Amino acid sequence: MRLKLKNYIIFVLFCFLAFSCGFIPSGECRALAKTSGPEQSGLKAEHQRLIRNPGAKAEADSSFSHARAESSSSYARQLQEAITSYRRSSLFYETQIKKHPGDVQLRLSLADFYYHFRDYNRTVSLLKGLPAVAQNDLRARMLLAKAYTRLKKYNYALAIFDHTTVPAARGEKILPQAEYFYLYGTVLEHKNIFTRALKQYQKVSGPLSKLAQVRVAAIKSHQGVSALAYIEIGRAHV
């Protein structure tokens, strides 16, 4: 009721000001102010009170500012709760890893968790701590290559990309694979290996495909050089 009343106050104020300036005829203003439902009589009474009250604008402005402050405060609390939840989750799983250092799946899951929250240094640290046999796990290699790319450690990333075979995926696995191919392409492009970059960008599917095609177009039209000539330039760097 309180929120609806605040919205109605703002609406009535608009009609009142518009009517005062001659923008809306009084009949249309009254028609726009009509409402229905159990709150109709109360809102009509509020409408009449505001029309007759010289301080209506100040009251409406105050109500709007108060509602806006309440909304901002609510968002701030939600953000703080999210930060607290992240820290608790991080602390809990870090403790579990210390208790079970050989649990590969736990380490991989936490590395993936940190990656999605853009804590790439922690992602790398966890993956480098995997047992030697687990470091050849496809999921681990993909995640490590992506994390190195995000950290702009392109030489480390390329060393993994070049020695990892990742099949095209379907369904839920499309996004991780698409991101992998896209980041592989960006590393190759950064290294001026344009032909291979084009091949990786062409593998990208799903939501990232549009971004990949933008990079393909940029490579082919680089500084006015024709696509064929630019590919030849790229071959010189392979």
PDB file of C-alpha atoms in Angstrom:
ATOM      1  CA  MET A   1       0.000   0.000   0.000  1.00  0.00           C
ATOM      2  CA  ARG A   2       2.773   2.387   0.956  1.00  0.00           C
ATOM      3  CA  LEU A   3       4.677   1.895  -2.322  1.00  0.00           C
ATOM      4  CA  LYS A   4       1.514   2.234  -4.416  1.00  0.00           C
ATOM      5  CA  LEU A   5       0.605   5.396  -2.533  1.00  0.00           C
ATOM      6  CA  LYS A   6       4.042   6.884  -3.210  1.00  0.00           C
ATOM      7  CA  ASN A   7       3.766   6.076  -6.911  1.00  0.00           C
ATOM      8  CA  TYR A   8       0.303   7.578  -6.978  1.00  0.00           C
ATOM      9  CA  ILE A   9       1.521  10.758  -5.265  1.00  0.00           C
ATOM     10  CA  ILE A  10       4.143  11.214  -7.992  1.00  0.00           C
ATOM     11  CA  PHE A  11       1.577  10.529 -10.708  1.00  0.00           C
ATOM     12  CA  VAL A  12      -0.976  12.982  -9.280  1.00  0.00           C
ATOM     13  CA  LEU A  13       1.725  15.614  -8.888  1.00  0.00           C
ATOM     14  CA  PHE A  14       2.571  15.237 -12.563  1.00  0.00           C
ATOM     15  CA  CYS A  15      -1.094  15.677 -13.524  1.00  0.00           C
ATOM     16  CA  PHE A  16      -1.445  18.678 -11.224  1.00  0.00           C
ATOM     17  CA  LEU A  17       1.587  20.434 -12.663  1.00  0.00           C
ATOM     18  CA  ALA A  18       0.573  19.590 -16.224  1.00  0.00           C
ATOM     19  CA  PHE A  19      -2.924  20.919 -15.599  1.00  0.00           C
ATOM     20  CA  SER A  20      -1.544  24.089 -14.003  1.00  0.00           C
ATOM     21  CA  CYS A  21       0.608  24.730 -17.071  1.00  0.00           C
ATOM     22  CA  GLY A  22      -2.287  24.015 -19.423  1.00  0.00           C
ATOM     23  CA  PHE A  23      -0.793  20.869 -20.963  1.00  0.00           C
ATOM     24  CA  ILE A  24      -3.632  18.560 -19.873  1.00  0.00           C
ATOM     25  CA  PRO A  25      -7.297  19.650 -19.738  1.00  0.00           C
ATOM     26  CA  SER A  26      -8.881  19.239 -16.322  1.00  0.00           C
ATOM     27  CA  GLY A  27     -11.274  16.544 -17.583  1.00  0.00           C
ATOM     28  CA  GLU A  28      -8.421  14.363 -18.876  1.00  0.00           C
ATOM     29  CA  CYS A  29      -6.476  14.919 -15.712  1.00  0.00           C
ATOM     30  CA  ARG A  30      -9.408  13.625 -13.656  1.00  0.00           C
ATOM     31  CA  ALA A  31      -9.839  10.661 -15.987  1.00  0.00           C
ATOM     32  CA  LEU A  32      -6.160   9.720 -15.705  1.00  0.00           C
ATOM     33  CA  ALA A  33      -6.395   9.923 -11.938  1.00  0.00           C
ATOM     34  CA  LYS A  34      -9.157   7.280 -11.786  1.00  0.00           C
ATOM     35  CA  THR A  35      -8.265   3.970 -10.233  1.00  0.00           C
ATOM     36  CA  SER A  36     -10.008   0.751  -9.295  1.00  0.00           C
ATOM     37  CA  GLY A  37      -9.910  -1.825  -6.568  1.00  0.00           C
ATOM     38  CA  PRO A  38     -10.271  -1.651  -2.781  1.00  0.00           C
ATOM     39  CA  GLU A  39      -7.836   1.282  -2.493  1.00  0.00           C
ATOM     40  CA  GLN A  40      -9.838   3.537  -4.838  1.00  0.00           C
ATOM     41  CA  SER A  41     -11.506   5.723  -2.208  1.00  0.00           C
ATOM     42  CA  GLY A  42      -8.296   6.219  -0.265  1.00  0.00           C
ATOM     43  CA  LEU A  43      -6.318   7.197  -3.357  1.00  0.00           C
ATOM     44  CA  LYS A  44      -9.053   9.619  -4.453  1.00  0.00           C
ATOM     45  CA  ALA A  45      -8.950  11.267  -1.060  1.00  0.00           C
ATOM     46  CA  GLU A  46      -5.168  11.533  -1.312  1.00  0.00           C
ATOM     47  CA  HIS A  47      -5.574  13.049  -4.761  1.00  0.00           C
ATOM     48  CA  GLN A  48      -7.899  15.781  -3.463  1.00  0.00           C
ATOM     49  CA  ARG A  49      -5.612  16.491  -0.530  1.00  0.00           C
ATOM     50  CA  LEU A  50      -2.603  16.964  -2.768  1.00  0.00           C
ATOM     51  CA  ILE A  51      -4.469  19.205  -5.215  1.00  0.00           C
ATOM     52  CA  ARG A  52      -5.522  21.510  -2.391  1.00  0.00           C
ATOM     53  CA  ASN A  53      -2.213  21.399  -0.537  1.00  0.00           C
ATOM     54  CA  PRO A  54       0.347  24.057  -1.595  1.00  0.00           C
ATOM     55  CA  GLY A  55       3.112  21.864  -0.233  1.00  0.00           C
ATOM     56  CA  ALA A  56       2.167  18.877  -2.401  1.00  0.00           C
ATOM     57  CA  LYS A  57       5.297  19.065  -4.543  1.00  0.00           C
ATOM     58  CA  ALA A  58       7.634  19.099  -1.552  1.00  0.00           C
ATOM     59  CA  GLU A  59       5.793  16.148   0.025  1.00  0.00           C
ATOM     60  CA  ALA A  60       5.887  14.126  -3.200  1.00  0.00           C
ATOM     61  CA  ASP A  61       9.584  14.906  -3.706  1.00  0.00           C
ATOM     62  CA  SER A  62      10.300  13.813  -0.149  1.00  0.00           C
ATOM     63  CA  SER A  63       8.376  10.570  -0.641  1.00  0.00           C
ATOM     64  CA  PHE A  64      10.218   9.828  -3.877  1.00  0.00           C
ATOM     65  CA  SER A  65      13.619  10.507  -2.285  1.00  0.00           C
ATOM     66  CA  HIS A  66      12.745   8.306   0.693  1.00  0.00           C
ATOM     67  CA  ALA A  67      11.630   5.437  -1.576  1.00  0.00           C
ATOM     68  CA  ARG A  68      14.794   5.766  -3.633  1.00  0.00           C
ATOM     69  CA  ALA A  69      16.970   5.729  -0.498  1.00  0.00           C
ATOM     70  CA  GLU A  70      15.193   2.590   0.740  1.00  0.00           C
ATOM     71  CA  SER A  71      15.801   0.882  -2.616  1.00  0.00           C
ATOM     72  CA  SER A  72      19.501   1.824  -2.638  1.00  0.00           C
ATOM     73  CA  SER A  73      19.886   0.597   0.930  1.00  0.00           C
ATOM     74  CA  SER A  74      18.285  -2.723  -0.036  1.00  0.00           C
ATOM     75  CA  TYR A  75      20.680  -3.180  -2.963  1.00  0.00           C
ATOM     76  CA  ALA A  76      23.646  -2.386  -0.722  1.00  0.00           C
ATOM     77  CA  ARG A  77      22.538  -5.017   1.793  1.00  0.00           C
ATOM     78  CA  GLN A  78      22.125  -7.625  -0.955  1.00  0.00           C
ATOM     79  CA  LEU A  79      25.599  -6.905  -2.303  1.00  0.00           C
ATOM     80  CA  GLN A  80      27.120  -7.161   1.156  1.00  0.00           C
ATOM     81  CA  GLU A  81      25.339 -10.470   1.712  1.00  0.00           C
ATOM     82  CA  ALA A  82      26.725 -11.766  -1.598  1.00  0.00           C
ATOM     83  CA  ILE A  83      30.270 -10.762  -0.610  1.00  0.00           C
ATOM     84  CA  THR A  84      29.865 -12.431   2.778  1.00  0.00           C
ATOM     85  CA  SER A  85      28.533 -15.598   1.135  1.00  0.00           C
ATOM     86  CA  TYR A  86      31.477 -15.672  -1.284  1.00  0.00           C
ATOM     87  CA  ARG A  87      34.001 -15.334   1.539  1.00  0.00           C
ATOM     88  CA  ARG A  88      32.336 -18.045   3.603  1.00  0.00           C
ATOM     89  CA  SER A  89      32.255 -20.447   0.642  1.00  0.00           C
ATOM     90  CA  SER A  90      35.890 -19.714  -0.160  1.00  0.00           C
ATOM     91  CA  LEU A  91      37.007 -20.240   3.440  1.00  0.00           C
ATOM     92  CA  PHE A  92      35.012 -23.472   3.793  1.00  0.00           C
ATOM     93  CA  TYR A  93      36.399 -25.118   0.655  1.00  0.00           C
ATOM     94  CA  GLU A  94      39.947 -23.905   1.249  1.00  0.00           C
ATOM     95  CA  THR A  95      39.726 -25.610   4.651  1.00  0.00           C
ATOM     96  CA  GLN A  96      38.413 -28.787   3.035  1.00  0.00           C
ATOM     97  CA  ILE A  97      41.318 -28.826   0.565  1.00  0.00           C
ATOM     98  CA  LYS A  98      43.812 -28.551   3.420  1.00  0.00           C
ATOM     99  CA  LYS A  99      42.130 -31.540   5.045  1.00  0.00           C
ATOM    100  CA  HIS A 100      41.980 -33.493   1.761  1.00  0.00           C
ATOM    101  CA  PRO A 101      44.894 -32.280  -0.410  1.00  0.00           C
ATOM    102  CA  GLY A 102      44.606 -35.279  -2.727  1.00  0.00           C
ATOM    103  CA  ASP A 103      40.950 -34.690  -3.625  1.00  0.00           C
ATOM    104  CA  VAL A 104      41.295 -33.796  -7.311  1.00  0.00           C
ATOM    105  CA  GLN A 105      37.608 -33.111  -7.957  1.00  0.00           C
ATOM    106  CA  LEU A 106      37.362 -30.777  -4.963  1.00  0.00           C
ATOM    107  CA  ARG A 107      40.402 -28.835  -6.147  1.00  0.00           C
ATOM    108  CA  LEU A 108      39.039 -28.619  -9.697  1.00  0.00           C
ATOM    109  CA  SER A 109      35.644 -27.450  -8.485  1.00  0.00           C
ATOM    110  CA  LEU A 110      37.142 -24.723  -6.309  1.00  0.00           C
ATOM    111  CA  ALA A 111      39.435 -23.614  -9.156  1.00  0.00           C
ATOM    112  CA  ASP A 112      36.377 -23.343 -11.392  1.00  0.00           C
ATOM    113  CA  PHE A 113      34.575 -21.416  -8.644  1.00  0.00           C
ATOM    114  CA  TYR A 114      37.407 -18.891  -8.411  1.00  0.00           C
ATOM    115  CA  TYR A 115      37.597 -18.609 -12.197  1.00  0.00           C
ATOM    116  CA  HIS A 116      33.958 -17.616 -12.446  1.00  0.00           C
ATOM    117  CA  PHE A 117      34.518 -14.968  -9.783  1.00  0.00           C
ATOM    118  CA  ARG A 118      37.540 -13.718 -11.774  1.00  0.00           C
ATOM    119  CA  ASP A 119      40.097 -14.666  -9.140  1.00  0.00           C
ATOM    120  CA  TYR A 120      42.453 -16.074 -11.762  1.00  0.00           C
ATOM    121  CA  ASN A 121      45.564 -16.163  -9.585  1.00  0.00           C
ATOM    122  CA  ARG A 122      43.840 -18.500  -7.125  1.00  0.00           C
ATOM    123  CA  THR A 123      42.599 -20.592 -10.031  1.00  0.00           C
ATOM    124  CA  VAL A 124      46.160 -21.036 -11.307  1.00  0.00           C
ATOM    125  CA  SER A 125      47.498 -21.764  -7.826  1.00  0.00           C
ATOM    126  CA  LEU A 126      44.968 -24.531  -7.245  1.00  0.00           C
ATOM    127  CA  LEU A 127      45.495 -26.143 -10.636  1.00  0.00           C
ATOM    128  CA  LYS A 128      49.280 -26.068 -10.370  1.00  0.00           C
ATOM    129  CA  GLY A 129      48.899 -27.865  -7.059  1.00  0.00           C
ATOM    130  CA  LEU A 130      47.192 -30.851  -8.672  1.00  0.00           C
ATOM    131  CA  PRO A 131      48.992 -34.196  -8.651  1.00  0.00           C
ATOM    132  CA  ALA A 132      51.064 -34.742 -11.805  1.00  0.00           C
ATOM    133  CA  VAL A 133      48.680 -37.343 -13.208  1.00  0.00           C
ATOM    134  CA  ALA A 134      45.677 -35.035 -12.731  1.00  0.00           C
ATOM    135  CA  GLN A 135      47.367 -32.129 -14.496  1.00  0.00           C
ATOM    136  CA  ASN A 136      46.648 -33.897 -17.782  1.00  0.00           C
ATOM    137  CA  ASP A 137      42.931 -33.872 -17.043  1.00  0.00           C
ATOM    138  CA  LEU A 138      41.164 -32.077 -19.927  1.00  0.00           C
ATOM    139  CA  ARG A 139      39.053 -29.925 -17.649  1.00  0.00           C
ATOM    140  CA  ALA A 140      42.113 -28.871 -15.662  1.00  0.00           C
ATOM    141  CA  ARG A 141      44.139 -28.013 -18.767  1.00  0.00           C
ATOM    142  CA  MET A 142      41.291 -26.007 -20.303  1.00  0.00           C
ATOM    143  CA  LEU A 143      40.746 -24.060 -17.102  1.00  0.00           C
ATOM    144  CA  LEU A 144      44.452 -23.364 -16.614  1.00  0.00           C
ATOM    145  CA  ALA A 145      44.872 -22.134 -20.195  1.00  0.00           C
ATOM    146  CA  LYS A 146      41.884 -19.817 -19.819  1.00  0.00           C
ATOM    147  CA  ALA A 147      43.131 -18.477 -16.483  1.00  0.00           C
ATOM    148  CA  TYR A 148      46.590 -17.743 -17.916  1.00  0.00           C
ATOM    149  CA  THR A 149      44.939 -15.933 -20.823  1.00  0.00           C
ATOM    150  CA  ARG A 150      42.868 -13.800 -18.479  1.00  0.00           C
ATOM    151  CA  LEU A 151      46.063 -12.938 -16.613  1.00  0.00           C
ATOM    152  CA  LYS A 152      47.664 -12.019 -19.975  1.00  0.00           C
ATOM    153  CA  LYS A 153      50.367 -14.650 -19.502  1.00  0.00           C
ATOM    154  CA  TYR A 154      50.130 -15.568 -23.152  1.00  0.00           C
ATOM    155  CA  ASN A 155      53.264 -17.722 -23.403  1.00  0.00           C
ATOM    156  CA  TYR A 156      52.090 -20.006 -20.601  1.00  0.00           C
ATOM    157  CA  ALA A 157      48.595 -20.114 -22.067  1.00  0.00           C
ATOM    158  CA  LEU A 158      49.816 -20.911 -25.579  1.00  0.00           C
ATOM    159  CA  ALA A 159      52.001 -23.754 -24.327  1.00  0.00           C
ATOM    160  CA  ILE A 160      48.871 -25.412 -22.927  1.00  0.00           C
ATOM    161  CA  PHE A 161      46.577 -24.520 -25.824  1.00  0.00           C
ATOM    162  CA  ASP A 162      48.991 -25.972 -28.380  1.00  0.00           C
ATOM    163  CA  HIS A 163      49.234 -29.315 -26.581  1.00  0.00           C
ATOM    164  CA  THR A 164      45.585 -29.813 -25.689  1.00  0.00           C
ATOM    165  CA  THR A 165      42.944 -31.312 -27.964  1.00  0.00           C
ATOM    166  CA  VAL A 166      39.462 -30.112 -27.157  1.00  0.00           C
ATOM    167  CA  PRO A 167      36.497 -31.577 -29.083  1.00  0.00           C
ATOM    168  CA  ALA A 168      33.544 -29.471 -30.136  1.00  0.00           C
ATOM    169  CA  ALA A 169      30.744 -29.719 -27.605  1.00  0.00           C
ATOM    170  CA  ARG A 170      26.968 -29.784 -27.529  1.00  0.00           C
ATOM    171  CA  GLY A 171      24.373 -28.864 -24.966  1.00  0.00           C
ATOM    172  CA  GLU A 172      25.588 -27.575 -21.597  1.00  0.00           C
ATOM    173  CA  LYS A 173      29.258 -27.932 -22.557  1.00  0.00           C
ATOM    174  CA  ILE A 174      29.028 -25.454 -25.442  1.00  0.00           C
ATOM    175  CA  LEU A 175      29.874 -22.378 -23.369  1.00  0.00           C
ATOM    176  CA  PRO A 176      33.093 -23.675 -21.695  1.00  0.00           C
ATOM    177  CA  GLN A 177      34.373 -24.987 -25.035  1.00  0.00           C
ATOM    178  CA  ALA A 178      33.334 -21.841 -26.899  1.00  0.00           C
ATOM    179  CA  GLU A 179      35.158 -19.660 -24.380  1.00  0.00           C
ATOM    180  CA  TYR A 180      38.210 -21.904 -24.683  1.00  0.00           C
ATOM    181  CA  PHE A 181      38.322 -21.590 -28.493  1.00  0.00           C
ATOM    182  CA  TYR A 182      37.683 -17.849 -28.296  1.00  0.00           C
ATOM    183  CA  LEU A 183      40.496 -17.261 -25.796  1.00  0.00           C
ATOM    184  CA  TYR A 184      42.801 -19.533 -27.810  1.00  0.00           C
ATOM    185  CA  GLY A 185      42.074 -17.310 -30.784  1.00  0.00           C
ATOM    186  CA  THR A 186      42.842 -14.137 -28.832  1.00  0.00           C
ATOM    187  CA  VAL A 187      46.198 -15.539 -27.703  1.00  0.00           C
ATOM    188  CA  LEU A 188      47.115 -16.485 -31.278  1.00  0.00           C
ATOM    189  CA  GLU A 189      45.992 -13.074 -32.492  1.00  0.00           C
ATOM    190  CA  HIS A 190      48.086 -11.402 -29.804  1.00  0.00           C
ATOM    191  CA  LYS A 191      51.057 -13.423 -31.038  1.00  0.00           C
ATOM    192  CA  ASN A 192      50.289 -12.369 -34.646  1.00  0.00           C
ATOM    193  CA  ILE A 193      49.559 -15.969 -35.639  1.00  0.00           C
ATOM    194  CA  PHE A 194      46.539 -14.901 -37.629  1.00  0.00           C
ATOM    195  CA  THR A 195      45.793 -17.984 -39.721  1.00  0.00           C
ATOM    196  CA  ARG A 196      45.501 -20.214 -36.687  1.00  0.00           C
ATOM    197  CA  ALA A 197      43.549 -17.519 -34.837  1.00  0.00           C
ATOM    198  CA  LEU A 198      40.969 -17.538 -37.627  1.00  0.00           C
ATOM    199  CA  LYS A 199      40.609 -21.302 -37.329  1.00  0.00           C
ATOM    200  CA  GLN A 200      39.968 -21.103 -33.592  1.00  0.00           C
ATOM    201  CA  TYR A 201      37.456 -18.277 -33.941  1.00  0.00           C
ATOM    202  CA  GLN A 202      35.549 -20.333 -36.509  1.00  0.00           C
ATOM    203  CA  LYS A 203      35.079 -23.078 -33.907  1.00  0.00           C
ATOM    204  CA  VAL A 204      33.284 -20.749 -31.507  1.00  0.00           C
ATOM    205  CA  SER A 205      29.556 -21.379 -31.151  1.00  0.00           C
ATOM    206  CA  GLY A 206      26.763 -20.165 -28.920  1.00  0.00           C
ATOM    207  CA  PRO A 207      26.605 -16.654 -27.419  1.00  0.00           C
ATOM    208  CA  LEU A 208      30.305 -15.960 -28.079  1.00  0.00           C
ATOM    209  CA  SER A 209      30.046 -16.630 -31.815  1.00  0.00           C
ATOM    210  CA  LYS A 210      29.163 -13.002 -32.584  1.00  0.00           C
ATOM    211  CA  LEU A 211      32.257 -11.759 -30.760  1.00  0.00           C
ATOM    212  CA  ALA A 212      34.357 -14.325 -32.609  1.00  0.00           C
ATOM    213  CA  GLN A 213      33.029 -13.156 -35.963  1.00  0.00           C
ATOM    214  CA  VAL A 214      33.912  -9.572 -35.037  1.00  0.00           C
ATOM    215  CA  ARG A 215      37.503 -10.703 -34.485  1.00  0.00           C
ATOM    216  CA  VAL A 216      37.480 -12.611 -37.789  1.00  0.00           C
ATOM    217  CA  ALA A 217      36.314  -9.505 -39.626  1.00  0.00           C
ATOM    218  CA  ALA A 218      38.930  -7.383 -37.856  1.00  0.00           C
ATOM    219  CA  ILE A 219      41.711  -9.766 -38.875  1.00  0.00           C
ATOM    220  CA  LYS A 220      40.568  -9.925 -42.490  1.00  0.00           C
ATOM    221  CA  SER A 221      40.222  -6.165 -42.817  1.00  0.00           C
ATOM    222  CA  HIS A 222      43.279  -5.212 -40.769  1.00  0.00           C
ATOM    223  CA  GLN A 223      44.562  -1.822 -41.908  1.00  0.00           C
ATOM    224  CA  GLY A 224      42.935  -2.215 -45.317  1.00  0.00           C
ATOM    225  CA  VAL A 225      44.911  -5.331 -46.209  1.00  0.00           C
ATOM    226  CA  SER A 226      42.933  -7.899 -48.212  1.00  0.00           C
ATOM    227  CA  ALA A 227      41.871 -11.075 -46.424  1.00  0.00           C
ATOM    228  CA  LEU A 228      44.153 -13.292 -48.535  1.00  0.00           C
ATOM    229  CA  ALA A 229      47.184 -11.044 -48.084  1.00  0.00           C
ATOM    230  CA  TYR A 230      46.564 -10.776 -44.367  1.00  0.00           C
ATOM    231  CA  ILE A 231      46.384 -14.556 -44.008  1.00  0.00           C
ATOM    232  CA  GLU A 232      49.704 -14.786 -45.811  1.00  0.00           C
ATOM    233  CA  ILE A 233      51.157 -12.318 -43.299  1.00  0.00           C
ATOM    234  CA  GLY A 234      49.863 -14.562 -40.539  1.00  0.00           C
ATOM    235  CA  ARG A 235      51.542 -17.645 -42.022  1.00  0.00           C
ATOM    236  CA  ALA A 236      54.919 -15.991 -41.700  1.00  0.00           C
ATOM    237  CA  HIS A 237      54.473 -16.030 -37.926  1.00  0.00           C
ATOM    238  CA  VAL A 238      53.354 -19.655 -37.557  1.00  0.00           C
TER     239      VAL A 238
END
